mmCIF file of C-alpha atoms in Angstrom:
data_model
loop_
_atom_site.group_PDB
_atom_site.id
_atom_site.type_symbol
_atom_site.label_atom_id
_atom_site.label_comp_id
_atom_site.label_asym_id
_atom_site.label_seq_id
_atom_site.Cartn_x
_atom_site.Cartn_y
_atom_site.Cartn_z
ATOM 1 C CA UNK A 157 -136.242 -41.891 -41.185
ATOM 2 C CA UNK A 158 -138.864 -39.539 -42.551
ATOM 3 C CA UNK A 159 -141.574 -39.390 -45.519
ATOM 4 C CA UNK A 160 -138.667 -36.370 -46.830
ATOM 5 C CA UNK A 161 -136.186 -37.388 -50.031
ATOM 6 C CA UNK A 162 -133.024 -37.571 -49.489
ATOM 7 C CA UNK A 163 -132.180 -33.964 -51.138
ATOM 8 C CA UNK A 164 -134.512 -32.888 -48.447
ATOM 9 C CA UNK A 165 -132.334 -34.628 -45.894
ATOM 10 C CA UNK A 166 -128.918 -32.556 -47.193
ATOM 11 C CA UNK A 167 -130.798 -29.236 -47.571
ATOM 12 C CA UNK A 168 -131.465 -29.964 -43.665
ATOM 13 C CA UNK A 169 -128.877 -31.201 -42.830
ATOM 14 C CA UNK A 170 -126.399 -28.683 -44.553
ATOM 15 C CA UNK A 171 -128.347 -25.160 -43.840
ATOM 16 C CA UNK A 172 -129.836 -26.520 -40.295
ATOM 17 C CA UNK A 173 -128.246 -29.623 -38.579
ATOM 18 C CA UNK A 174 -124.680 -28.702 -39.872
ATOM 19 C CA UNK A 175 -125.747 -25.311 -37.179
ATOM 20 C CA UNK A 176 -126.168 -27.408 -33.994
ATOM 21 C CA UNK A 177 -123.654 -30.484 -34.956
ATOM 22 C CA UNK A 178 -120.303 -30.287 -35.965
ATOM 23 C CA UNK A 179 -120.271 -31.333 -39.167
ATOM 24 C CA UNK A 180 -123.388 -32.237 -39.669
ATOM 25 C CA UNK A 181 -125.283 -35.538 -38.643
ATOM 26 C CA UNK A 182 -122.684 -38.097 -38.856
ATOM 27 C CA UNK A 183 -125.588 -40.909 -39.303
ATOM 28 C CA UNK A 184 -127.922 -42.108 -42.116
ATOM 29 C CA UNK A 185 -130.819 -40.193 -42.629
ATOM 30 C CA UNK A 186 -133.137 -42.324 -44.153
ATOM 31 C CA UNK A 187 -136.183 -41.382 -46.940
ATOM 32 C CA UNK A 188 -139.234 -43.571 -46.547
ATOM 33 C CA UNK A 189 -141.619 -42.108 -49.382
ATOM 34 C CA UNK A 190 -145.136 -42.996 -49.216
ATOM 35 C CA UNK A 191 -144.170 -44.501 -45.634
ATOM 36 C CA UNK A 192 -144.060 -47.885 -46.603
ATOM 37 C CA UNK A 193 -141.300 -48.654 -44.470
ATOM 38 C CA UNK A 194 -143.606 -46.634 -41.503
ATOM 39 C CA UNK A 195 -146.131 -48.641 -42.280
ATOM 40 C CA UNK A 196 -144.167 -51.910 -41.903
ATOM 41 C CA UNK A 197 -143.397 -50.766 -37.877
ATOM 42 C CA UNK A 198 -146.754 -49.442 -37.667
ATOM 43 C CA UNK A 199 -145.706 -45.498 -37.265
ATOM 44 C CA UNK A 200 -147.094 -44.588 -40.159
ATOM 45 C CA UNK A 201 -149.864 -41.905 -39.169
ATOM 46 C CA UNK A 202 -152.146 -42.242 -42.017
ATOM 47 C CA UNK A 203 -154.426 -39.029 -41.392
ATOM 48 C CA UNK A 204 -151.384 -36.974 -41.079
ATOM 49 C CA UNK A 205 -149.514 -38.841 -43.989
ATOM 50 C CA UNK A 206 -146.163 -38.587 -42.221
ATOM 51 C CA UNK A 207 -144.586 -40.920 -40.001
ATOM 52 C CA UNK A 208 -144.915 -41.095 -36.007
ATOM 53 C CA UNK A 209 -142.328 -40.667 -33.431
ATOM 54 C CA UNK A 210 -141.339 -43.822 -33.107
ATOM 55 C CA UNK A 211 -138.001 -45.252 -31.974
ATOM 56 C CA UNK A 212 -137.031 -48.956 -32.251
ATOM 57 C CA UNK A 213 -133.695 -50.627 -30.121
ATOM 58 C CA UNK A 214 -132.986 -53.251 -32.194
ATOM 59 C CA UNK A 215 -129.789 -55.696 -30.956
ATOM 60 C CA UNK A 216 -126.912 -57.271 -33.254
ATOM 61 C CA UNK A 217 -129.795 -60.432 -33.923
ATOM 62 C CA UNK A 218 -132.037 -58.295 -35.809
ATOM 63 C CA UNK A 219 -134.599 -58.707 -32.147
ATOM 64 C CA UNK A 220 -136.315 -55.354 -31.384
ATOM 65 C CA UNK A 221 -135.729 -55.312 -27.411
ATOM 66 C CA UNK A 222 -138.088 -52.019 -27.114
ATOM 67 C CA UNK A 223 -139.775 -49.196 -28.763
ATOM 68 C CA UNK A 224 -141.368 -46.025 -27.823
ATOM 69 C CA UNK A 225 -143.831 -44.694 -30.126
ATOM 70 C CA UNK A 226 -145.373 -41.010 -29.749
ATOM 71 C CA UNK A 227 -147.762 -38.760 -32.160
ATOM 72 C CA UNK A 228 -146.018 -35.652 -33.187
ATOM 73 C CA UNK A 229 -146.328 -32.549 -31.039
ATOM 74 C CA UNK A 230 -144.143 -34.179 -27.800
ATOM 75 C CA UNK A 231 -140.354 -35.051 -28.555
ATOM 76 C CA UNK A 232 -138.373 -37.834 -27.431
ATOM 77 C CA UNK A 233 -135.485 -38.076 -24.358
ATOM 78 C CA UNK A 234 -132.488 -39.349 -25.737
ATOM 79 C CA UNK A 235 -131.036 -39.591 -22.811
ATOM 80 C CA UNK A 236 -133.479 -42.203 -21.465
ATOM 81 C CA UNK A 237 -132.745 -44.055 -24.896
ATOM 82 C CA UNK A 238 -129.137 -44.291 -24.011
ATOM 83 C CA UNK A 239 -130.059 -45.681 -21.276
ATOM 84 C CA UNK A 240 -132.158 -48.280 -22.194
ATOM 85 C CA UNK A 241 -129.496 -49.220 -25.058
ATOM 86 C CA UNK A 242 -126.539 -49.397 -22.137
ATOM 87 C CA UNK A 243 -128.880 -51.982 -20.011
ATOM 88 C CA UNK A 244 -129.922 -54.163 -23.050
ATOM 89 C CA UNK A 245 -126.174 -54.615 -23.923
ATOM 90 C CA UNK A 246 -125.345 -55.144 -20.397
ATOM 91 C CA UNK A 247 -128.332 -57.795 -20.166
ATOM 92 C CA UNK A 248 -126.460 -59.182 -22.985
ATOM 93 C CA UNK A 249 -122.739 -58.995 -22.378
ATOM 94 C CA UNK A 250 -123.649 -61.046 -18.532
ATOM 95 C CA UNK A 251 -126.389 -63.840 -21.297
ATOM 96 C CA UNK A 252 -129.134 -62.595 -18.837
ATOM 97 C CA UNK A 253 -127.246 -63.270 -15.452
ATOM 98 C CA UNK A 254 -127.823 -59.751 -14.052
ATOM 99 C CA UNK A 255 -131.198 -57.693 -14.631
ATOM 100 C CA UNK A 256 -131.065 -53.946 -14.487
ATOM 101 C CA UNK A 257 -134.249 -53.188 -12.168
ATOM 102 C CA UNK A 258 -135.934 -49.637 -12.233
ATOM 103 C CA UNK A 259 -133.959 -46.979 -12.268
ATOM 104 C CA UNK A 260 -130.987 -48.763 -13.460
ATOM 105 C CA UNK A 261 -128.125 -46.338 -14.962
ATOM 106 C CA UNK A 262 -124.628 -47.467 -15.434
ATOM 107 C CA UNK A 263 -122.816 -48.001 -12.318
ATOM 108 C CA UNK A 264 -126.025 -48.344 -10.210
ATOM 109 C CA UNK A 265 -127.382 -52.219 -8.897
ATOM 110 C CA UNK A 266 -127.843 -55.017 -10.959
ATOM 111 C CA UNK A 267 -129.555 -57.704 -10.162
ATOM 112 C CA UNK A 268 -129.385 -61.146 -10.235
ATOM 113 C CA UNK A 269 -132.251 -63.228 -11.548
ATOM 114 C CA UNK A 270 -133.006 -66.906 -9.091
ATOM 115 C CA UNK A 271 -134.440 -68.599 -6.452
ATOM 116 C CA UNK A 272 -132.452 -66.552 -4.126
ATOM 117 C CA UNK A 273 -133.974 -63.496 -5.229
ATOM 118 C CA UNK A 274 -137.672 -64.404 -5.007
ATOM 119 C CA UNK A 275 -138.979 -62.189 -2.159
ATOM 120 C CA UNK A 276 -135.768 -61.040 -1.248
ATOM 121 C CA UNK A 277 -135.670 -57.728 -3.685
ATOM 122 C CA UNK A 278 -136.240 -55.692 -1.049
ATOM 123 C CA UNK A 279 -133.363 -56.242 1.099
ATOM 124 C CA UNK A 280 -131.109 -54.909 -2.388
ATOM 125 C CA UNK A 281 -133.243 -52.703 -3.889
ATOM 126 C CA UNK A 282 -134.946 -49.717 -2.469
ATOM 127 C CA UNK A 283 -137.822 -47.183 -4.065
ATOM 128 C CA UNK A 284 -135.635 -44.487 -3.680
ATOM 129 C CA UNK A 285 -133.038 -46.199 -6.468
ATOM 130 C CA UNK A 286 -136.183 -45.899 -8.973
ATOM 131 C CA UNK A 287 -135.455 -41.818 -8.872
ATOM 132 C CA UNK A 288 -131.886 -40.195 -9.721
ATOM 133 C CA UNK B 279 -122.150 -51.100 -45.033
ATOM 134 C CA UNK B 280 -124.081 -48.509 -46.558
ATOM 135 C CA UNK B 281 -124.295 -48.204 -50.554
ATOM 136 C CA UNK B 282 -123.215 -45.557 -52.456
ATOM 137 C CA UNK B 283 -126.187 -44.491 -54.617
ATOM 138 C CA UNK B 284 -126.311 -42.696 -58.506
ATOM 139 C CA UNK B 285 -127.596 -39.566 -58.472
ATOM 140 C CA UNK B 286 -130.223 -38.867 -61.566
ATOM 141 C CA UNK B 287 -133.521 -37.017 -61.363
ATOM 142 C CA UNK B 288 -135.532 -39.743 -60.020
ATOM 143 C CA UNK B 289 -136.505 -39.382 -56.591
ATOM 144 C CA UNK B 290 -135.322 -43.399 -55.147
ATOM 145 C CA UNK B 291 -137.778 -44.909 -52.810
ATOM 146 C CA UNK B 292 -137.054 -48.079 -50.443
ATOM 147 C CA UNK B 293 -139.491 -50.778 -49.189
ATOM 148 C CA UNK B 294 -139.492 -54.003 -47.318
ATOM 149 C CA UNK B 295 -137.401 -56.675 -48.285
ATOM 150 C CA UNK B 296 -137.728 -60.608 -48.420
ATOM 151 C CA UNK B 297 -141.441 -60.679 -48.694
ATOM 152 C CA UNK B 298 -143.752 -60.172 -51.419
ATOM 153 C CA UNK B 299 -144.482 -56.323 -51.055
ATOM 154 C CA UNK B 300 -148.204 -56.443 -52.436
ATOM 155 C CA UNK B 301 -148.937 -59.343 -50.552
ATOM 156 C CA UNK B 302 -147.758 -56.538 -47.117
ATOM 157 C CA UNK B 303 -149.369 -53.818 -48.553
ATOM 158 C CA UNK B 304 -152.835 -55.310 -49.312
ATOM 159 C CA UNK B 305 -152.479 -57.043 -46.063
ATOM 160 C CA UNK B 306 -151.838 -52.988 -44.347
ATOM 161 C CA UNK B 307 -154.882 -51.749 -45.324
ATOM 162 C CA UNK B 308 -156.950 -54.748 -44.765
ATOM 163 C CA UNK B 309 -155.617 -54.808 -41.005
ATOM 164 C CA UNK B 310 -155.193 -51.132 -40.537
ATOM 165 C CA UNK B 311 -156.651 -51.480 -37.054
ATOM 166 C CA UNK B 312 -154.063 -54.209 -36.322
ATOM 167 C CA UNK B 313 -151.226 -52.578 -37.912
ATOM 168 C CA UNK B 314 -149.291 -51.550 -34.422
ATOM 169 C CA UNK B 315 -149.951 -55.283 -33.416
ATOM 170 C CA UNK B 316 -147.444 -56.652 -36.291
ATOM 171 C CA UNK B 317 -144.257 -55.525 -34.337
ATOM 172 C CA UNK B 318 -143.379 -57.108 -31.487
ATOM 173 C CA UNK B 319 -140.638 -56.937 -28.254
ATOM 174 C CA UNK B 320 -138.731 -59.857 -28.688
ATOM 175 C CA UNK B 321 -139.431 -60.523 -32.399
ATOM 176 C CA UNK B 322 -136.956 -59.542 -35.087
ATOM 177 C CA UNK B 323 -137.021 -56.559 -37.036
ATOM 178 C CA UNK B 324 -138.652 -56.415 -40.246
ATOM 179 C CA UNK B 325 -136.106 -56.153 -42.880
ATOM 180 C CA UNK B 326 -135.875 -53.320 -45.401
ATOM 181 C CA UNK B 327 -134.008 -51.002 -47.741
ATOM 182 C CA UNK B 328 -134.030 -47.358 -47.946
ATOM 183 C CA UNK B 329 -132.684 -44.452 -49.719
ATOM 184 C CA UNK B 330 -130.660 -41.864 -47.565
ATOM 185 C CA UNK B 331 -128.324 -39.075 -46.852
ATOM 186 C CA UNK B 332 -125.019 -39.353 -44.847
ATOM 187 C CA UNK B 333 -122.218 -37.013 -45.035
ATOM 188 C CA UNK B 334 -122.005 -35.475 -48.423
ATOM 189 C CA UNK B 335 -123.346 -38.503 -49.772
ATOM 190 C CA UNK B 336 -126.527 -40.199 -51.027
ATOM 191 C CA UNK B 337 -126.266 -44.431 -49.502
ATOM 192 C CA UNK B 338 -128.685 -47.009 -49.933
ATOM 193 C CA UNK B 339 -129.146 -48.689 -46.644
ATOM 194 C CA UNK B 340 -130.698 -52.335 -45.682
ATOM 195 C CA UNK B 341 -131.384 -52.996 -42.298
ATOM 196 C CA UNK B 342 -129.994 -56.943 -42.505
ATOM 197 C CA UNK B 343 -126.402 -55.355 -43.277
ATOM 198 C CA UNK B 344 -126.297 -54.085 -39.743
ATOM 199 C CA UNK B 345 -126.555 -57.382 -37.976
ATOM 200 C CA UNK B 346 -123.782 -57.924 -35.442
ATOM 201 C CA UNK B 347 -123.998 -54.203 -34.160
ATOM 202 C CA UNK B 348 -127.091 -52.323 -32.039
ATOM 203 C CA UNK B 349 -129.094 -50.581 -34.150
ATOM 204 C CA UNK B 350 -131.574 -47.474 -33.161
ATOM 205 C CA UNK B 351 -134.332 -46.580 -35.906
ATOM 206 C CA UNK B 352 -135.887 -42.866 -35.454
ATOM 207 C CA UNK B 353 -138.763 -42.305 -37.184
ATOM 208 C CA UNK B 354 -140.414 -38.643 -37.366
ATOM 209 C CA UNK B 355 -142.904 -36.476 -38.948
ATOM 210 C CA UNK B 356 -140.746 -34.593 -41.356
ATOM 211 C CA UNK B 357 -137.369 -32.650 -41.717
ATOM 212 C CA UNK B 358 -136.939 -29.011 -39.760
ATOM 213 C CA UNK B 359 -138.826 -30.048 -36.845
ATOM 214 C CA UNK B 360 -137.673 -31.265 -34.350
ATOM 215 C CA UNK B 361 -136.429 -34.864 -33.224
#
């Protein structure tokens, strides 16, 4: 979603984005004129007049589990934001049973959340699993 | 899921949805400084509509139609830059 119309989007999309994807970008690109939308997730950078990077997970509820919001110049890792999407729906599929701690990819240590577990994190999880 | 839009001249704008939109807007620039503090982990999602572009075609899309699946929203400063 951008301040750009939506003929903006398909000049993009079809002389640029159509380039580096196959067919172009198979999701909605969204048109938020005057930012109002922006402004409703606070992204909207008024002095600028266009919106922020920002990037909202929200789950099939309608509950934003995170966001990540940064000012123009630095671009996003969408591989981190994979990530974060594959633990939330993991938290989810298990109703909060396992955790993912830091680190967490899929395939790597869950944990699980109890009494057991108070002080006893270290004996599962070790700094090193923090760093691929 | 997503609406097929008309196209005419007009330039079609989207906004939020289920509340009165002056009563937001007023309330935006009276709390600018407190405008990041409205969205919250945990909370939902404000709900809106918004014109768009997907695959050869120009949709209308409302965030509430997309409950029961994940959704990401990407936000950025304008088209040809990057994401």
């Amino acid at each position: 979603m951008s301040i750009d119309s939506m003929f903006v989007h398909k000049m993009w999309d079809d002389h640029e984005l159509a380039k580096m994807v196959d067919g172009g970008v198979p999701f909605p690109m969204l048109s938020d004129a005057g930012g109002k939308v922006g402004k409703l997730f606070g992204v909207f950078n008024e002095g600028a007049g266009v919106e922020n990077r920002g990037r909202f997970i929200i789950d099939p509820d309608g509950v934003i589990q995170g966001y990540e919001v940064l000012t123009p110049p630095v671009g996003r890792n969408v591989q981190e934001t994979l990530r974060q999407v594959q633990a939330f729906q993991l938290v989810r599929k298990t109703k909060g049973a396992e955790a993912t701690p830091s680190g967490w990819r899929p395939g790597k240590l869950t944990l699980k959340p109890g009494p057991d577990l108070v002080g006893n994190v270290w004996k599962e999880w070790k700094t090193s699993m923090a760093f691929d | 899921m997503a609406e097929e839009l008309p196209v005419g001249c007009a330039r079609p704008t989207g906004g939020p949805v289920g509340e009165p939109v002056e009563e937001i807007a007023k309330e935006a620039t009276k709390l600018k400084k407190e405008e990041g503090q409205m969205i919250h982990v945990g909370e939902k999602a404000p709900d809106f509509v918004a014109p768009g572009y997907q695959k050869g075609k120009f949709i209308s899309v409302k965030l509430s139609d997309y409950l029961g699946k994940w959704v990401l929203l990407c936000f950025y400063p304008g088209d040809f830059t990057f994401v």
